[in-house]
Amino acid sequence: MHVGYNTNSLADHPLSDALALIADEGYTAVALTIGHPHVRPFDSDLGSQVSALRALLDTHGLRVAIETGARYLLDPRNKHKPSLVDVAAEPRIEFLRRAIDIAADLGATCVSLWSGYAGGHTDPDTTRDLLLSRLAHLVEYADRKVVTLGFEPEPGMFVETVHQARELCRALDDPPRLGITLDVGHCVMTEPAGAQTAIAELGDKLVNVHLDDMTPQRHEHLEFGDGSVDLGAVMDALHDSGFGGIASVELPRHSHDAPNVLRRSMQAIKLARLPIGARWWIDTAMAEIASSPDKILELFPGAERGTSPASSGAALLARVRLLVGLVTESPDAIAGPLIDKLYRWGDTDERLAVLRGLETLALDDKLGPVVTTTGVGLAEDALRCNDPRLVTAALGGFGARFLAQHAWRHGVMKLIFMDVPLRGISGLVTRVDAELGRMAADYISERRAAERSVSADVEMLLRLTATATEVAK
């Protein structure tokens, strides 16, 4: 399975930046929503758009699924109109043909589509016949292009349940190029047995998955943990079913905070993909810490044992989760001293988890003054060590926000001397200054005088500082 992120959740970012952010957070796929603002399917330069997109996907190593849910692409006044169940559906059919063409050119795993909302004046049998005839045409076209379609049941639409979607496929004799797209959030509203059961029953007819949270009361895509979806159970079901397609996060109302939502979503997915025993240990430990904050001094070091035999990164995930839970559930004055002890008493892996936890808290604006002051001291300590992981972590989201400029500059230069890539530094572009430029220039001069190479990162840093200095003038 490839975990992706939908570009409709990055509507305020240019496509090149959106794909870079997706890849940087560890996603291996993208769900590309055709339409504004990223791909203009009716423009005369569509071919060059697709060529440039293919190059970007290759650069970032991303697989792609094509999504067709742009709200006002075909009608500026009416969302999702016209649809496949409207009488005048030709614009929708032409759009879907173009989506299939794009999918063929990009080697996409599928094109996702849905029925649309039926008007109250239409007869259900007539509407069903219209949908079947149009879908049959699209399946035939997709078959010629060697593209798979994923039909998505959508709450409130003419086809809103998995059962209805499967009946539609069967009515067309279950063509190999027609499968199902399942939104696990929708299952909260439309599938009484839950997403896990739907995944198991669909088997190899499941070709595409949307990941989000939701409540039974409202069709609104929510971040994980804000609704009723058991993400761990969903991930278990996908694993057990052998699903090998793209499961993409879809949060179309969260573009305003996309970088943080990308990060939080990936963190939630990583936790959800841990074995059930590891997840149980984390949940139990969280409850114990909420009841007695001092318990973290015992549980934090024991995370590696508690999450075994999960992947090597499980202990780090668990420790970050415990530290974030401590700060969000405990008074600031209690959490600060405990975090100091976790770092001072911990080994390198535990110290790394403390720094990563502080970064998460800083990025999510969940730090009180005591924890912040404690964190600054710990980040400064990490900058004095010789472990590149700790130095890099100290210059992450927490350090970018709270470290003094002098300490931050020396941390950057330390990574350069360690020959560690600077991409792990948060806020590099906004914090560079003339003094850092002078330090980088001196370093370059010394290297060249000794006839030693200079990394591209250092050259990049010098350009950034030159730009910052020019702007400051």
Coordinates of C-alpha atoms in Angstrom, one line a residue:
M1 CA 0.0 0.0 0.0
H2 CA 1.2 3.5 -0.8
V3 CA 0.1 6.3 1.5
G4 CA -0.7 9.5 -0.4
Y5 CA -2.2 13.0 0.1
N6 CA -4.8 14.7 -2.0
T7 CA -3.9 18.0 -3.8
N8 CA -7.3 19.3 -3.0
S9 CA -6.0 19.6 0.5
L10 CA -3.2 21.9 -0.7
A11 CA -5.2 24.3 -2.7
D12 CA -3.1 27.3 -1.6
H13 CA 0.2 25.8 -2.8
P14 CA 1.5 25.7 -6.4
L15 CA 1.6 22.1 -7.6
S16 CA 5.4 21.9 -7.5
D17 CA 5.4 23.0 -3.9
A18 CA 2.5 20.8 -3.0
L19 CA 4.3 17.7 -4.4
A20 CA 7.5 18.6 -2.6
L21 CA 5.7 19.0 0.7
I22 CA 4.0 15.6 0.3
A23 CA 7.2 13.8 -0.5
D24 CA 9.1 15.6 2.3
E25 CA 6.7 14.3 4.9
G26 CA 7.2 10.7 3.8
Y27 CA 4.2 10.1 1.6
T28 CA 4.9 7.9 -1.4
A29 CA 1.9 8.8 -3.5
V30 CA -0.4 11.7 -4.4
A31 CA -4.1 11.9 -5.2
L32 CA -4.2 14.5 -7.9
T33 CA -7.5 16.4 -8.1
I34 CA -7.9 17.6 -11.7
G35 CA -9.0 21.2 -11.9
H36 CA -8.3 24.6 -10.3
P37 CA -5.6 25.4 -9.1
H38 CA -3.3 22.6 -10.1
V39 CA -4.2 21.0 -13.5
R40 CA -6.3 22.9 -16.1
P41 CA -7.8 20.1 -18.2
F42 CA -9.5 22.2 -20.8
D43 CA -6.5 24.5 -21.6
S44 CA -4.7 24.2 -24.9
D45 CA -1.4 23.4 -23.1
L46 CA -2.7 20.4 -21.3
G47 CA 0.0 18.2 -22.9
S48 CA 2.8 20.3 -21.6
Q49 CA 1.2 20.5 -18.2
V50 CA 1.1 16.7 -18.0
S51 CA 4.7 16.4 -19.2
A52 CA 5.8 18.8 -16.4
L53 CA 3.7 16.9 -13.9
R54 CA 5.2 13.6 -14.9
A55 CA 8.7 15.0 -14.4
L56 CA 7.7 16.3 -10.9
L57 CA 6.3 12.9 -9.9
D58 CA 9.5 11.2 -11.1
T59 CA 11.6 13.7 -9.2
H60 CA 9.8 13.0 -5.9
G61 CA 9.2 9.3 -6.5
L62 CA 5.5 9.6 -6.1
R63 CA 2.8 7.3 -7.5
V64 CA -0.4 9.0 -8.5
A65 CA -4.2 8.4 -8.5
I66 CA -6.5 10.8 -10.4
E67 CA -9.3 12.4 -8.5
T68 CA -12.2 14.2 -10.3
G69 CA -14.0 15.9 -7.4
A70 CA -13.2 19.6 -8.1
R71 CA -16.2 21.4 -7.0
Y72 CA -16.9 24.2 -9.5
L73 CA -14.8 23.1 -12.5
L74 CA -17.7 22.6 -14.9
D75 CA -20.3 25.1 -13.4
P76 CA -19.2 28.2 -11.5
R77 CA -22.5 28.4 -9.6
N78 CA -23.4 24.8 -8.9
K79 CA -21.1 22.4 -7.0
H80 CA -20.3 19.1 -8.8
K81 CA -22.6 19.9 -11.7
P82 CA -23.3 18.6 -14.1
S83 CA -22.9 15.0 -12.9
L84 CA -23.3 11.6 -14.5
V85 CA -27.0 11.5 -13.3
D86 CA -27.9 14.8 -14.8
V87 CA -29.7 14.9 -18.1
A88 CA -27.2 17.2 -19.7
A89 CA -24.1 15.3 -18.6
E90 CA -21.8 15.7 -21.6
P91 CA -19.5 18.2 -19.9
R92 CA -18.9 15.7 -17.1
I93 CA -18.4 12.9 -19.5
E94 CA -15.9 14.9 -21.5
F95 CA -14.1 15.9 -18.3
L96 CA -13.8 12.3 -17.2
R97 CA -12.5 11.2 -20.6
R98 CA -9.8 13.8 -20.2
A99 CA -9.1 12.6 -16.7
I100 CA -8.7 9.1 -18.1
D101 CA -6.3 10.4 -20.8
I102 CA -4.2 12.2 -18.1
A103 CA -4.2 9.0 -16.0
A104 CA -2.9 7.0 -19.0
D105 CA -0.1 9.5 -19.6
L106 CA 0.9 9.5 -16.0
G107 CA 0.6 5.8 -15.4
A108 CA -1.9 6.5 -12.6
T109 CA -3.3 3.7 -10.5
C110 CA -6.9 4.7 -11.2
V111 CA -9.4 7.5 -11.9
S112 CA -11.8 8.1 -9.1
L113 CA -15.4 9.2 -9.9
W114 CA -18.9 9.3 -8.4
S115 CA -22.5 9.4 -9.5
G116 CA -23.5 12.9 -8.4
Y117 CA -26.7 14.1 -6.7
A118 CA -30.0 13.1 -8.3
G119 CA -32.6 15.8 -8.7
G120 CA -35.9 15.3 -6.7
H121 CA -37.8 15.5 -10.0
T122 CA -36.1 12.5 -11.6
D123 CA -37.3 8.9 -11.5
P124 CA -34.8 6.6 -9.8
D125 CA -35.1 3.9 -12.5
T126 CA -34.5 6.5 -15.2
T127 CA -31.6 7.9 -13.3
R128 CA -30.0 4.5 -12.8
D129 CA -30.3 3.7 -16.5
L130 CA -28.6 7.0 -17.4
L131 CA -25.8 6.3 -14.9
L132 CA -25.3 2.8 -16.2
S133 CA -25.2 3.8 -19.8
R134 CA -22.7 6.6 -19.2
L135 CA -20.6 4.5 -16.9
A136 CA -20.5 1.7 -19.5
H137 CA -19.2 4.2 -22.0
L138 CA -16.5 5.4 -19.6
V139 CA -15.4 1.9 -18.8
E140 CA -15.0 1.1 -22.4
Y141 CA -13.0 4.2 -23.0
A142 CA -10.8 3.5 -19.9
D143 CA -10.3 -0.1 -21.1
R144 CA -8.9 1.2 -24.4
K145 CA -6.6 3.4 -22.4
V146 CA -5.6 0.7 -20.0
V147 CA -6.9 2.7 -17.0
T148 CA -8.8 1.5 -14.0
L149 CA -11.8 3.4 -12.7
G150 CA -12.6 3.6 -9.0
F151 CA -16.3 4.3 -8.4
E152 CA -16.9 6.1 -5.1
P153 CA -20.1 5.9 -3.1
E154 CA -20.7 9.3 -1.6
P155 CA -23.1 10.3 1.2
G156 CA -26.2 12.0 -0.2
M157 CA -25.4 11.1 -3.8
F158 CA -27.5 8.8 -6.0
V159 CA -25.0 6.0 -5.2
E160 CA -24.0 6.5 -1.5
T161 CA -23.3 3.0 -0.1
V162 CA -20.8 0.3 -0.9
H163 CA -23.7 -2.1 -1.6
Q164 CA -25.2 0.3 -4.2
A165 CA -21.7 0.7 -5.8
R166 CA -21.2 -3.0 -6.1
E167 CA -24.7 -3.5 -7.6
L168 CA -23.7 -0.9 -10.2
C169 CA -20.6 -2.9 -11.1
R170 CA -22.5 -6.2 -11.2
A171 CA -25.1 -4.6 -13.5
L172 CA -22.2 -4.0 -16.0
D173 CA -21.0 -7.6 -15.5
D174 CA -18.1 -6.6 -13.2
P175 CA -15.7 -5.3 -15.8
P176 CA -12.1 -5.7 -14.8
R177 CA -11.4 -2.0 -15.3
L178 CA -14.2 -0.9 -12.8
G179 CA -13.5 -1.1 -9.1
I180 CA -14.4 0.8 -6.0
T181 CA -13.0 3.9 -4.3
L182 CA -13.7 3.8 -0.5
D183 CA -13.7 6.8 1.7
V184 CA -13.3 5.5 5.2
G185 CA -14.8 8.6 6.7
H186 CA -18.0 8.2 4.6
C187 CA -18.3 4.7 6.1
V188 CA -19.2 6.3 9.5
M189 CA -22.3 7.8 7.8
T190 CA -23.3 5.1 5.3
E191 CA -21.8 1.7 6.4
P192 CA -23.3 0.4 9.7
A193 CA -20.7 -2.4 9.8
G194 CA -17.9 0.1 9.5
A195 CA -15.0 0.7 7.1
Q196 CA -13.1 -2.5 8.2
T197 CA -16.0 -4.7 7.1
A198 CA -16.4 -2.8 3.8
I199 CA -12.7 -3.3 3.1
A200 CA -12.8 -7.0 3.8
E201 CA -15.9 -7.5 1.7
L202 CA -14.7 -5.6 -1.3
G203 CA -11.5 -7.6 -1.6
D204 CA -9.7 -7.0 -4.9
K205 CA -12.6 -4.8 -6.1
L206 CA -11.1 -2.1 -3.8
V207 CA -8.8 0.0 -6.0
N208 CA -8.5 3.3 -4.2
V209 CA -8.9 4.6 -0.7
H210 CA -9.5 8.0 0.9
L211 CA -8.4 8.5 4.5
D212 CA -10.1 11.0 6.8
D213 CA -12.1 11.1 10.0
M214 CA -15.8 11.9 10.2
T215 CA -18.8 11.9 12.6
P216 CA -22.1 10.2 11.8
Q217 CA -24.0 13.6 12.0
R218 CA -22.2 15.5 9.2
H219 CA -20.4 14.9 5.9
E220 CA -17.3 16.9 6.8
H221 CA -13.8 15.6 6.4
L222 CA -11.9 15.9 9.7
E223 CA -8.4 15.3 10.9
F224 CA -7.7 12.0 12.4
G225 CA -8.8 11.8 16.0
D226 CA -11.6 14.4 15.5
G227 CA -14.3 11.9 14.5
S228 CA -15.4 8.3 14.9
V229 CA -13.0 6.5 12.6
D230 CA -10.8 3.8 14.2
L231 CA -7.7 4.5 12.0
G232 CA -5.7 1.6 13.5
A233 CA -8.5 -0.9 12.6
V234 CA -8.7 0.6 9.1
M235 CA -5.0 0.1 8.6
D236 CA -5.2 -3.4 9.9
A237 CA -8.0 -4.2 7.5
L238 CA -6.1 -2.8 4.5
H239 CA -3.1 -4.8 5.5
D240 CA -5.1 -8.0 6.0
S241 CA -6.9 -7.5 2.6
G242 CA -3.6 -7.2 0.7
F243 CA -4.6 -3.8 -0.6
G244 CA -1.7 -2.6 -2.8
G245 CA -3.2 0.7 -4.2
I246 CA -3.0 4.3 -2.9
A247 CA -4.7 5.3 0.3
S248 CA -4.7 9.1 0.3
V249 CA -5.5 11.6 3.0
E250 CA -8.4 13.9 1.8
L251 CA -9.0 17.0 3.9
P252 CA -10.2 19.6 1.4
R253 CA -11.1 22.2 4.0
H254 CA -7.7 22.2 5.6
S255 CA -5.6 23.9 2.9
H256 CA -5.1 26.9 5.2
D257 CA -2.9 24.8 7.5
A258 CA -1.7 22.3 5.0
P259 CA 2.0 21.9 6.1
N260 CA 0.9 21.1 9.7
V261 CA -2.0 18.9 8.6
L262 CA 0.3 16.9 6.3
R263 CA 2.7 16.4 9.2
R264 CA 0.0 15.4 11.8
S265 CA -1.7 13.1 9.3
M266 CA 1.4 11.2 8.6
Q267 CA 2.2 10.9 12.3
A268 CA -1.3 9.5 12.9
I269 CA -0.9 7.0 10.0
K270 CA 2.5 5.9 11.3
L271 CA 1.0 5.2 14.7
A272 CA -2.0 3.5 13.2
R273 CA 0.2 1.2 11.2
L274 CA 2.0 -0.1 14.3
P275 CA 1.0 -3.6 15.4
I276 CA -2.1 -3.7 17.6
G277 CA 0.0 -4.7 20.6
A278 CA 2.2 -1.6 20.2
R279 CA -0.9 0.6 19.8
W280 CA -2.4 -0.9 22.9
W281 CA 0.7 -0.3 24.9
I282 CA 0.8 3.4 23.8
D283 CA -2.9 3.9 24.6
T284 CA -2.4 2.3 28.1
A285 CA 0.7 4.3 28.8
M286 CA -1.1 7.5 27.8
A287 CA -4.0 6.8 30.2
E288 CA -1.5 6.1 33.0
I289 CA 0.3 9.4 32.4
A290 CA -2.9 11.3 32.2
S291 CA -3.7 9.9 35.7
S292 CA -0.2 10.3 37.1
P293 CA 2.2 12.4 35.1
D294 CA 5.2 11.1 37.0
K295 CA 4.6 7.7 35.4
I296 CA 6.2 9.0 32.2
L297 CA 9.6 8.7 33.9
E298 CA 9.1 4.9 33.9
L299 CA 7.1 4.5 30.7
F300 CA 9.2 6.7 28.4
P301 CA 12.4 4.6 28.7
G302 CA 10.3 1.4 28.4
A303 CA 8.8 2.4 25.1
E304 CA 11.2 0.2 23.1
R305 CA 10.2 -2.8 25.1
G306 CA 6.6 -1.9 25.1
T307 CA 6.3 -1.5 21.3
S308 CA 8.4 -4.6 20.5
P309 CA 8.5 -6.3 18.0
A310 CA 7.3 -3.4 15.9
S311 CA 9.5 -1.5 13.5
S312 CA 12.7 0.2 14.6
G313 CA 11.0 3.6 14.6
A314 CA 8.1 2.5 16.8
A315 CA 9.8 3.5 20.1
L316 CA 10.4 7.0 18.7
L317 CA 6.8 7.4 17.6
A318 CA 5.6 6.1 21.0
R319 CA 7.8 8.4 23.0
V320 CA 6.8 11.5 21.0
R321 CA 3.2 10.6 21.5
L322 CA 3.7 10.2 25.3
L323 CA 5.5 13.5 25.6
V324 CA 2.9 15.3 23.7
G325 CA 0.2 13.7 25.8
L326 CA 2.1 14.7 29.0
V327 CA 2.2 18.4 27.9
T328 CA -1.4 18.6 26.7
E329 CA -2.9 16.8 29.7
S330 CA -0.7 18.1 32.6
P331 CA -0.1 21.6 34.0
D332 CA 2.8 23.4 32.5
A333 CA 4.6 23.6 35.8
I334 CA 4.5 19.8 36.2
A335 CA 5.4 18.9 32.6
G336 CA 8.5 21.1 32.3
P337 CA 10.6 19.5 35.1
L338 CA 9.5 16.0 34.0
I339 CA 10.7 16.7 30.4
D340 CA 14.0 18.0 31.7
K341 CA 14.5 14.7 33.6
L342 CA 13.5 12.6 30.5
Y343 CA 16.2 14.4 28.5
R344 CA 18.9 14.5 31.2
W345 CA 18.4 10.9 32.3
G346 CA 17.8 9.5 28.9
D347 CA 20.1 7.8 26.3
T348 CA 20.5 9.3 22.8
D349 CA 17.3 7.8 21.5
E350 CA 15.3 9.1 24.4
R351 CA 16.8 12.6 24.0
L352 CA 16.0 12.5 20.3
A353 CA 12.4 11.7 21.2
V354 CA 12.2 14.6 23.7
L355 CA 13.5 17.0 21.0
R356 CA 11.0 15.6 18.4
G357 CA 8.2 15.9 20.9
L358 CA 9.1 19.5 21.6
E359 CA 9.1 20.2 17.8
T360 CA 5.6 18.7 17.5
L361 CA 4.3 20.8 20.4
A362 CA 5.9 24.0 19.0
L363 CA 4.4 23.4 15.5
D364 CA 1.0 22.8 17.0
D365 CA 1.2 25.8 19.4
K366 CA 0.8 23.7 22.5
L367 CA 3.7 24.9 24.6
G368 CA 3.4 26.8 27.9
P369 CA 6.2 29.1 29.3
V370 CA 7.8 26.5 31.6
V371 CA 8.0 23.8 29.0
T372 CA 9.3 26.4 26.5
T373 CA 12.1 27.6 28.8
T374 CA 13.0 24.0 29.6
G375 CA 13.0 23.1 25.9
V376 CA 15.4 26.0 25.0
G377 CA 17.9 24.7 27.6
L378 CA 17.7 21.2 26.2
A379 CA 18.0 22.3 22.6
E380 CA 21.1 24.3 23.5
D381 CA 22.5 21.2 25.2
A382 CA 21.8 19.2 22.1
L383 CA 23.7 21.7 19.9
R384 CA 26.8 21.0 22.1
C385 CA 26.8 17.3 21.4
N386 CA 28.4 15.4 18.5
D387 CA 25.4 13.3 17.4
P388 CA 24.1 14.7 14.1
R389 CA 20.6 13.4 14.9
L390 CA 20.4 15.5 18.0
V391 CA 21.9 18.6 16.4
T392 CA 19.4 18.3 13.5
A393 CA 16.5 17.8 15.9
A394 CA 17.5 20.8 18.0
L395 CA 17.3 22.9 14.8
G396 CA 13.8 21.6 14.0
G397 CA 10.5 23.3 14.5
F398 CA 11.2 24.1 18.2
G399 CA 14.6 25.5 17.6
A400 CA 13.5 27.6 14.6
R401 CA 11.0 29.3 16.9
F402 CA 12.7 29.6 20.2
L403 CA 16.5 29.4 19.9
A404 CA 18.5 32.6 20.1
Q405 CA 20.0 33.7 16.8
H406 CA 23.6 33.2 18.0
A407 CA 22.9 29.6 19.1
W408 CA 20.9 28.9 16.0
R409 CA 23.7 30.1 13.7
H410 CA 26.3 28.0 15.4
G411 CA 24.0 25.0 15.1
V412 CA 23.7 25.5 11.4
M413 CA 27.5 25.7 11.0
K414 CA 27.9 22.6 13.1
L415 CA 25.8 20.6 10.7
I416 CA 27.9 22.0 7.9
F417 CA 31.1 20.8 9.6
M418 CA 29.5 17.4 10.2
D419 CA 28.6 17.3 6.5
V420 CA 24.9 16.8 7.4
P421 CA 22.3 18.0 4.8
L422 CA 20.6 21.2 5.8
R423 CA 17.1 20.1 4.7
G424 CA 16.3 19.0 8.3
I425 CA 16.6 22.6 9.5
S426 CA 13.2 24.2 10.0
G427 CA 12.8 27.9 9.0
L428 CA 16.2 28.1 7.4
V429 CA 15.1 30.6 4.7
T430 CA 13.5 33.0 7.3
R431 CA 16.3 33.0 9.8
V432 CA 19.5 33.4 7.7
D433 CA 21.3 36.7 8.2
A434 CA 24.5 38.5 7.2
E435 CA 26.5 37.0 10.1
L436 CA 25.6 33.5 9.1
G437 CA 26.6 34.5 5.5
R438 CA 30.0 35.7 6.8
M439 CA 30.5 32.4 8.7
A440 CA 29.6 30.4 5.6
A441 CA 31.9 32.5 3.4
D442 CA 34.8 32.0 5.8
Y443 CA 34.2 28.2 5.7
I444 CA 34.1 28.2 1.9
S445 CA 37.4 30.2 1.8
E446 CA 39.1 27.8 4.2
R447 CA 37.9 24.7 2.2
R448 CA 39.0 26.1 -1.1
A449 CA 42.4 27.2 0.3
A450 CA 42.9 23.6 1.4
E451 CA 41.7 22.5 -2.1
R452 CA 38.8 20.7 -0.6
S453 CA 35.3 20.5 -2.0
V454 CA 32.4 22.6 -0.9
S455 CA 28.9 21.0 -0.7
A456 CA 25.9 22.3 -2.6
D457 CA 24.2 23.0 0.7
V458 CA 26.9 25.5 1.7
E459 CA 26.7 27.2 -1.6
M460 CA 22.9 27.4 -1.2
L461 CA 23.3 28.8 2.3
L462 CA 25.6 31.5 0.9
R463 CA 23.0 32.5 -1.7
L464 CA 20.3 32.6 0.9
T465 CA 22.3 34.9 3.1
A466 CA 23.2 37.1 0.2
T467 CA 19.5 37.5 -0.6
A468 CA 18.6 38.1 3.0
T469 CA 21.3 40.8 3.3
E470 CA 20.1 42.5 0.1
V471 CA 16.5 42.5 1.3
A472 CA 17.6 44.0 4.6
K473 CA 19.2 46.9 2.9

